[in-house]
GROMACS .gro file of C-alpha atoms in nm:
model
  355
    1UNK     CA    1   6.139  -9.675   8.477
    2UNK     CA    2   6.012  -9.570   8.798
    3UNK     CA    3   6.127  -9.289   9.014
    4UNK     CA    4   6.249  -9.303   9.370
    5UNK     CA    5   6.142  -9.115   9.665
    6UNK     CA    6   6.399  -8.818   9.790
    7UNK     CA    7   6.481  -9.000  10.107
    8UNK     CA    8   6.684  -9.274   9.877
    9UNK     CA    9   6.967  -9.048   9.870
   10UNK     CA   10   7.257  -9.323   9.908
   11UNK     CA   11   7.110  -9.510   9.602
   12UNK     CA   12   7.388  -9.525   9.324
   13UNK     CA   13   7.222  -9.424   8.977
   14UNK     CA   14   7.144  -9.705   8.744
   15UNK     CA   15   7.261  -9.623   8.385
   16UNK     CA   16   7.158  -9.807   8.122
   17UNK     CA   17   7.156  -9.692   7.749
   18UNK     CA   18   7.205  -9.382   7.577
   19UNK     CA   19   7.023  -9.163   7.351
   20UNK     CA   20   7.110  -8.919   7.071
   21UNK     CA   21   6.920  -8.604   7.041
   22UNK     CA   22   6.943  -8.565   6.667
   23UNK     CA   23   7.214  -8.368   6.521
   24UNK     CA   24   7.569  -8.514   6.504
   25UNK     CA   25   7.864  -8.340   6.319
   26UNK     CA   26   7.949  -8.598   6.059
   27UNK     CA   27   7.940  -8.524   5.682
   28UNK     CA   28   7.647  -8.765   5.582
   29UNK     CA   29   7.375  -9.007   5.702
   30UNK     CA   30   7.590  -9.329   5.625
   31UNK     CA   31   7.875  -9.177   5.838
   32UNK     CA   32   7.673  -9.140   6.105
   33UNK     CA   33   7.503  -9.466   6.109
   34UNK     CA   34   7.844  -9.646   6.097
   35UNK     CA   35   8.013  -9.437   6.345
   36UNK     CA   36   7.734  -9.444   6.601
   37UNK     CA   37   7.680  -9.802   6.561
   38UNK     CA   38   8.074  -9.858   6.600
   39UNK     CA   39   8.097  -9.675   6.941
   40UNK     CA   40   7.746  -9.721   7.079
   41UNK     CA   41   7.578 -10.039   6.904
   42UNK     CA   42   7.491 -10.214   7.240
   43UNK     CA   43   7.376  -9.870   7.412
   44UNK     CA   44   7.124  -9.749   7.128
   45UNK     CA   45   6.780  -9.852   7.085
   46UNK     CA   46   6.738  -9.624   6.825
   47UNK     CA   47   6.969  -9.410   6.580
   48UNK     CA   48   6.891  -9.074   6.424
   49UNK     CA   49   7.065  -8.983   6.073
   50UNK     CA   50   7.243  -8.679   6.255
   51UNK     CA   51   7.034  -8.413   6.079
   52UNK     CA   52   7.279  -8.380   5.817
   53UNK     CA   53   7.304  -8.119   5.547
   54UNK     CA   54   7.075  -7.819   5.557
   55UNK     CA   55   6.910  -7.972   5.896
   56UNK     CA   56   7.248  -7.929   6.090
   57UNK     CA   57   7.123  -7.622   6.274
   58UNK     CA   58   6.787  -7.750   6.366
   59UNK     CA   59   6.488  -7.547   6.211
   60UNK     CA   60   6.709  -7.257   6.056
   61UNK     CA   61   6.673  -7.412   5.738
   62UNK     CA   62   6.281  -7.354   5.723
   63UNK     CA   63   6.330  -7.017   5.652
   64UNK     CA   64   6.453  -7.102   5.313
   65UNK     CA   65   6.143  -7.288   5.271
   66UNK     CA   66   5.923  -7.010   5.410
   67UNK     CA   67   6.090  -6.774   5.152
   68UNK     CA   68   5.928  -6.956   4.858
   69UNK     CA   69   5.565  -6.935   4.980
   70UNK     CA   70   5.300  -6.666   4.877
   71UNK     CA   71   5.123  -6.494   5.139
   72UNK     CA   72   5.379  -6.434   5.382
   73UNK     CA   73   5.684  -6.199   5.365
   74UNK     CA   74   5.995  -6.097   5.576
   75UNK     CA   75   5.977  -5.793   5.774
   76UNK     CA   76   6.159  -5.487   5.592
   77UNK     CA   77   6.486  -5.462   5.821
   78UNK     CA   78   6.832  -5.529   5.710
   79UNK     CA   79   6.940  -5.891   5.723
   80UNK     CA   80   7.062  -6.038   6.029
   81UNK     CA   81   7.262  -6.351   5.956
   82UNK     CA   82   7.329  -6.669   6.181
   83UNK     CA   83   7.676  -6.827   6.106
   84UNK     CA   84   7.671  -6.628   5.778
   85UNK     CA   85   7.398  -6.791   5.595
   86UNK     CA   86   7.071  -6.805   5.816
   87UNK     CA   87   6.862  -6.495   5.771
   88UNK     CA   88   6.679  -6.434   6.103
   89UNK     CA   89   6.439  -6.171   5.993
   90UNK     CA   90   6.093  -6.292   6.074
   91UNK     CA   91   5.808  -6.330   5.832
   92UNK     CA   92   5.433  -6.176   5.880
   93UNK     CA   93   5.128  -6.224   5.680
   94UNK     CA   94   5.099  -6.011   5.369
   95UNK     CA   95   4.789  -5.756   5.395
   96UNK     CA   96   4.460  -5.912   5.316
   97UNK     CA   97   4.588  -6.259   5.349
   98UNK     CA   98   4.430  -6.504   5.582
   99UNK     CA   99   4.652  -6.791   5.750
  100UNK     CA  100   4.401  -7.056   5.664
  101UNK     CA  101   4.496  -6.981   5.290
  102UNK     CA  102   4.848  -7.028   5.301
  103UNK     CA  103   5.008  -7.348   5.107
  104UNK     CA  104   5.349  -7.428   5.284
  105UNK     CA  105   5.594  -7.586   5.044
  106UNK     CA  106   5.759  -7.945   5.096
  107UNK     CA  107   5.931  -7.864   5.425
  108UNK     CA  108   6.193  -8.122   5.353
  109UNK     CA  109   6.172  -8.367   5.672
  110UNK     CA  110   5.989  -8.645   5.492
  111UNK     CA  111   6.242  -8.635   5.199
  112UNK     CA  112   6.556  -8.634   5.447
  113UNK     CA  113   6.386  -8.915   5.651
  114UNK     CA  114   6.307  -9.131   5.354
  115UNK     CA  115   6.647  -9.092   5.214
  116UNK     CA  116   6.822  -9.161   5.532
  117UNK     CA  117   6.614  -9.473   5.586
  118UNK     CA  118   6.717  -9.632   5.263
  119UNK     CA  119   7.063  -9.587   5.374
  120UNK     CA  120   6.977  -9.732   5.730
  121UNK     CA  121   6.793 -10.037   5.612
  122UNK     CA  122   7.095 -10.132   5.346
  123UNK     CA  123   7.330 -10.100   5.658
  124UNK     CA  124   7.123 -10.287   5.883
  125UNK     CA  125   7.095 -10.572   5.621
  126UNK     CA  126   7.480 -10.564   5.613
  127UNK     CA  127   7.517 -10.619   5.986
  128UNK     CA  128   7.642 -10.287   6.041
  129UNK     CA  129   7.337 -10.163   6.273
  130UNK     CA  130   7.256 -10.396   6.535
  131UNK     CA  131   6.919 -10.597   6.466
  132UNK     CA  132   6.634 -10.441   6.647
  133UNK     CA  133   6.758 -10.100   6.638
  134UNK     CA  134   6.496  -9.830   6.518
  135UNK     CA  135   6.557  -9.539   6.282
  136UNK     CA  136   6.471  -9.218   6.460
  137UNK     CA  137   6.332  -8.925   6.304
  138UNK     CA  138   6.352  -8.606   6.524
  139UNK     CA  139   6.079  -8.332   6.429
  140UNK     CA  140   6.024  -7.989   6.589
  141UNK     CA  141   5.704  -7.869   6.724
  142UNK     CA  142   5.516  -7.633   6.527
  143UNK     CA  143   5.602  -7.386   6.789
  144UNK     CA  144   5.972  -7.410   6.726
  145UNK     CA  145   5.941  -7.307   6.374
  146UNK     CA  146   5.640  -7.033   6.442
  147UNK     CA  147   5.812  -6.896   6.742
  148UNK     CA  148   6.115  -6.785   6.627
  149UNK     CA  149   6.027  -6.687   6.244
  150UNK     CA  150   5.715  -6.538   6.247
  151UNK     CA  151   5.616  -6.190   6.400
  152UNK     CA  152   5.445  -6.214   6.754
  153UNK     CA  153   5.103  -6.077   6.622
  154UNK     CA  154   5.085  -6.333   6.359
  155UNK     CA  155   5.195  -6.664   6.553
  156UNK     CA  156   4.849  -6.788   6.676
  157UNK     CA  157   4.717  -6.755   6.312
  158UNK     CA  158   4.987  -6.923   6.129
  159UNK     CA  159   5.053  -7.215   6.392
  160UNK     CA  160   4.763  -7.438   6.309
  161UNK     CA  161   4.828  -7.371   5.937
  162UNK     CA  162   5.205  -7.480   5.989
  163UNK     CA  163   5.100  -7.783   6.214
  164UNK     CA  164   4.915  -7.905   5.928
  165UNK     CA  165   5.176  -7.902   5.671
  166UNK     CA  166   5.421  -8.071   5.963
  167UNK     CA  167   5.189  -8.344   6.011
  168UNK     CA  168   5.140  -8.397   5.643
  169UNK     CA  169   5.534  -8.454   5.646
  170UNK     CA  170   5.489  -8.687   5.931
  171UNK     CA  171   5.215  -8.863   5.739
  172UNK     CA  172   5.480  -8.911   5.432
  173UNK     CA  173   5.743  -9.059   5.676
  174UNK     CA  174   5.466  -9.304   5.842
  175UNK     CA  175   5.382  -9.415   5.495
  176UNK     CA  176   5.732  -9.494   5.358
  177UNK     CA  177   5.889  -9.614   5.658
  178UNK     CA  178   5.747  -9.956   5.850
  179UNK     CA  179   5.615  -9.858   6.172
  180UNK     CA  180   5.807 -10.138   6.342
  181UNK     CA  181   6.150  -9.962   6.238
  182UNK     CA  182   6.052  -9.627   6.305
  183UNK     CA  183   6.078  -9.393   6.611
  184UNK     CA  184   5.948  -9.024   6.593
  185UNK     CA  185   6.093  -8.775   6.888
  186UNK     CA  186   5.926  -8.443   6.920
  187UNK     CA  187   6.180  -8.128   6.978
  188UNK     CA  188   6.024  -7.939   7.240
  189UNK     CA  189   6.231  -7.644   7.309
  190UNK     CA  190   6.059  -7.287   7.210
  191UNK     CA  191   5.752  -7.421   7.466
  192UNK     CA  192   6.024  -7.349   7.752
  193UNK     CA  193   6.102  -7.004   7.629
  194UNK     CA  194   5.736  -6.914   7.662
  195UNK     CA  195   5.714  -7.101   7.995
  196UNK     CA  196   6.023  -6.897   8.145
  197UNK     CA  197   5.875  -6.542   8.019
  198UNK     CA  198   6.146  -6.515   7.754
  199UNK     CA  199   5.919  -6.502   7.446
  200UNK     CA  200   5.551  -6.367   7.430
  201UNK     CA  201   5.313  -6.642   7.429
  202UNK     CA  202   5.027  -6.700   7.208
  203UNK     CA  203   4.918  -7.018   7.386
  204UNK     CA  204   4.661  -6.843   7.612
  205UNK     CA  205   4.667  -6.760   7.979
  206UNK     CA  206   4.751  -7.084   8.098
  207UNK     CA  207   5.109  -7.152   7.899
  208UNK     CA  208   5.139  -7.515   8.069
  209UNK     CA  209   4.828  -7.597   7.948
  210UNK     CA  210   4.875  -7.484   7.585
  211UNK     CA  211   5.205  -7.672   7.586
  212UNK     CA  212   5.049  -7.985   7.700
  213UNK     CA  213   4.749  -7.949   7.444
  214UNK     CA  214   4.988  -7.930   7.165
  215UNK     CA  215   5.208  -8.238   7.306
  216UNK     CA  216   4.892  -8.446   7.309
  217UNK     CA  217   4.797  -8.373   6.939
  218UNK     CA  218   5.166  -8.441   6.866
  219UNK     CA  219   5.136  -8.806   7.047
  220UNK     CA  220   4.821  -8.866   6.891
  221UNK     CA  221   4.965  -8.808   6.541
  222UNK     CA  222   5.177  -9.111   6.574
  223UNK     CA  223   5.040  -9.455   6.565
  224UNK     CA  224   5.090  -9.689   6.864
  225UNK     CA  225   5.314  -9.919   6.658
  226UNK     CA  226   5.591  -9.625   6.632
  227UNK     CA  227   5.793  -9.542   6.914
  228UNK     CA  228   5.730  -9.185   7.050
  229UNK     CA  229   5.966  -8.971   7.238
  230UNK     CA  230   5.995  -8.625   7.336
  231UNK     CA  231   6.304  -8.413   7.351
  232UNK     CA  232   6.246  -8.136   7.627
  233UNK     CA  233   6.481  -7.855   7.581
  234UNK     CA  234   6.616  -7.517   7.690
  235UNK     CA  235   6.749  -7.392   7.345
  236UNK     CA  236   7.124  -7.464   7.201
  237UNK     CA  237   7.190  -7.131   7.003
  238UNK     CA  238   7.551  -7.143   6.987
  239UNK     CA  239   7.563  -7.386   7.255
  240UNK     CA  240   7.387  -7.163   7.494
  241UNK     CA  241   7.034  -7.206   7.666
  242UNK     CA  242   6.797  -6.926   7.618
  243UNK     CA  243   6.781  -6.913   7.991
  244UNK     CA  244   6.940  -7.152   8.245
  245UNK     CA  245   6.681  -7.339   8.437
  246UNK     CA  246   6.649  -7.272   8.808
  247UNK     CA  247   6.607  -7.637   8.874
  248UNK     CA  248   6.394  -7.917   8.680
  249UNK     CA  249   6.062  -7.802   8.800
  250UNK     CA  250   5.917  -7.698   8.477
  251UNK     CA  251   6.066  -8.009   8.293
  252UNK     CA  252   5.873  -8.211   8.567
  253UNK     CA  253   5.553  -7.998   8.499
  254UNK     CA  254   5.577  -8.090   8.130
  255UNK     CA  255   5.712  -8.441   8.176
  256UNK     CA  256   5.414  -8.540   8.386
  257UNK     CA  257   5.190  -8.358   8.190
  258UNK     CA  258   5.258  -8.533   7.878
  259UNK     CA  259   5.289  -8.872   8.053
  260UNK     CA  260   4.963  -8.845   8.205
  261UNK     CA  261   4.749  -8.686   7.895
  262UNK     CA  262   4.929  -8.861   7.601
  263UNK     CA  263   4.650  -9.081   7.430
  264UNK     CA  264   4.926  -9.351   7.367
  265UNK     CA  265   5.223  -9.483   7.535
  266UNK     CA  266   5.515  -9.250   7.559
  267UNK     CA  267   5.871  -9.451   7.487
  268UNK     CA  268   6.118  -9.225   7.595
  269UNK     CA  269   6.179  -8.858   7.736
  270UNK     CA  270   6.511  -8.673   7.722
  271UNK     CA  271   6.578  -8.375   7.973
  272UNK     CA  272   6.874  -8.132   7.992
  273UNK     CA  273   7.092  -8.109   8.263
  274UNK     CA  274   7.310  -7.783   8.292
  275UNK     CA  275   7.683  -7.855   8.338
  276UNK     CA  276   7.704  -7.681   8.681
  277UNK     CA  277   7.392  -7.842   8.815
  278UNK     CA  278   7.560  -8.128   9.017
  279UNK     CA  279   7.326  -8.056   9.314
  280UNK     CA  280   7.029  -8.258   9.446
  281UNK     CA  281   6.821  -7.963   9.458
  282UNK     CA  282   6.833  -7.934   9.082
  283UNK     CA  283   6.659  -8.287   9.021
  284UNK     CA  284   6.430  -8.285   9.329
  285UNK     CA  285   6.143  -8.187   9.117
  286UNK     CA  286   6.140  -8.515   8.900
  287UNK     CA  287   6.095  -8.732   9.228
  288UNK     CA  288   5.728  -8.624   9.217
  289UNK     CA  289   5.668  -8.764   8.833
  290UNK     CA  290   5.527  -9.110   8.820
  291UNK     CA  291   5.726  -9.242   8.520
  292UNK     CA  292   5.576  -9.566   8.382
  293UNK     CA  293   5.796  -9.888   8.372
  294UNK     CA  294   5.776  -9.892   7.985
  295UNK     CA  295   5.927  -9.536   7.938
  296UNK     CA  296   6.264  -9.473   7.912
  297UNK     CA  297   6.408  -9.142   8.078
  298UNK     CA  298   6.732  -8.995   7.949
  299UNK     CA  299   6.917  -8.734   8.126
  300UNK     CA  300   7.126  -8.481   7.918
  301UNK     CA  301   7.402  -8.473   8.190
  302UNK     CA  302   7.711  -8.550   7.949
  303UNK     CA  303   7.920  -8.252   7.864
  304UNK     CA  304   8.252  -8.255   7.665
  305UNK     CA  305   8.406  -7.985   7.909
  306UNK     CA  306   8.442  -8.237   8.228
  307UNK     CA  307   8.364  -8.551   8.057
  308UNK     CA  308   8.338  -8.886   8.286
  309UNK     CA  309   8.403  -8.735   8.609
  310UNK     CA  310   8.139  -8.466   8.582
  311UNK     CA  311   7.868  -8.667   8.460
  312UNK     CA  312   7.922  -8.902   8.755
  313UNK     CA  313   7.889  -8.649   8.987
  314UNK     CA  314   7.531  -8.499   8.814
  315UNK     CA  315   7.426  -8.869   8.768
  316UNK     CA  316   7.515  -8.920   9.157
  317UNK     CA  317   7.289  -8.623   9.212
  318UNK     CA  318   7.013  -8.714   8.984
  319UNK     CA  319   6.977  -9.063   9.153
  320UNK     CA  320   6.843  -8.883   9.466
  321UNK     CA  321   6.540  -8.801   9.259
  322UNK     CA  322   6.532  -9.106   9.007
  323UNK     CA  323   6.724  -9.399   9.026
  324UNK     CA  324   6.708  -9.545   8.674
  325UNK     CA  325   6.812  -9.376   8.387
  326UNK     CA  326   6.999  -9.354   8.039
  327UNK     CA  327   7.227  -9.075   7.914
  328UNK     CA  328   7.298  -8.813   7.659
  329UNK     CA  329   7.408  -8.468   7.570
  330UNK     CA  330   7.211  -8.178   7.663
  331UNK     CA  331   7.098  -8.130   7.308
  332UNK     CA  332   7.230  -8.248   6.965
  333UNK     CA  333   7.604  -8.179   6.905
  334UNK     CA  334   7.591  -8.147   6.522
  335UNK     CA  335   7.665  -7.762   6.589
  336UNK     CA  336   7.955  -7.812   6.774
  337UNK     CA  337   8.313  -7.881   6.607
  338UNK     CA  338   8.342  -8.197   6.441
  339UNK     CA  339   8.650  -8.299   6.623
  340UNK     CA  340   8.452  -8.347   6.927
  341UNK     CA  341   8.217  -8.598   6.789
  342UNK     CA  342   8.426  -8.918   6.851
  343UNK     CA  343   8.486  -8.824   7.206
  344UNK     CA  344   8.140  -8.744   7.301
  345UNK     CA  345   8.003  -9.096   7.150
  346UNK     CA  346   8.280  -9.240   7.353
  347UNK     CA  347   8.187  -9.060   7.674
  348UNK     CA  348   7.812  -9.225   7.615
  349UNK     CA  349   7.967  -9.558   7.610
  350UNK     CA  350   8.192  -9.474   7.922
  351UNK     CA  351   7.897  -9.355   8.131
  352UNK     CA  352   7.616  -9.600   8.017
  353UNK     CA  353   7.593  -9.977   8.056
  354UNK     CA  354   7.435 -10.177   7.757
  355UNK     CA  355   7.094 -10.252   7.729
   0.00000   0.00000   0.00000
């Protein structure tokens, strides 16, 4: 998709295709595949498994895996539980332990992907999932786990070790799923907390350079015959951003940097759009980003609070900067009430044309 110039303010948006970030509040992968295909079959180029089970709250389940490790321990303070189950106390290296010696356990991402792909493959063979649809696996960037769960003074040391473990999970996924049926998405959220100064950075003096250096490694880890995407995110703890972006400027910086530095084509990028931002100023920075013709741009401008009317207002404002895009919600919706799910899928269908 190509961007337009700011002067084309009367151009109507071309909205084609929908994207699901990852989590969907349904009970299991089969229900996700059947429900999404039924609502959005001709609008989806790839379908995630809904991040069901332990993964429903993005990376929170990783703390239970870290609890099994030797060499790191939680800080000694009373537990602070999220939703009564996720212990938010961070970990630190044990005295005398080098991060290079850490051995991470099975992180759970490959096991979940391989199990869900077996269901995906069966349903596609039965005609439930349209031919040509790919299986989408959404993975956090290493910073997405290290940032919230490791004490600041140990993040720089532990991040490379966790990255190796996570790339190992990716390698198992790449070995177990045919490449021409697979799509990998890197969920990039904590990086924006660093860029916005909401979390102490361990990326060096130039935070943006650190973000793009890591994104380049993430892209290089995905073979060219596998689709590659990025979900750029401002956080979604209890359906709240860690900060509301002043405009899409930092998103544009990261988007442009990824597209220019990736050692392989980027298939899609998804960006959030806050519900109140139906003004041209929010989207203006995107006009300066050269999006290659083969890269799909998705804007997370769908919100359950104002449905089609609000989405169309935001889409019209977006069209002053980029005329062609697909749509999605700002983030996954697996953490919202289950009764919203069908309505949100229908909202995708109402706003986006088929591919």
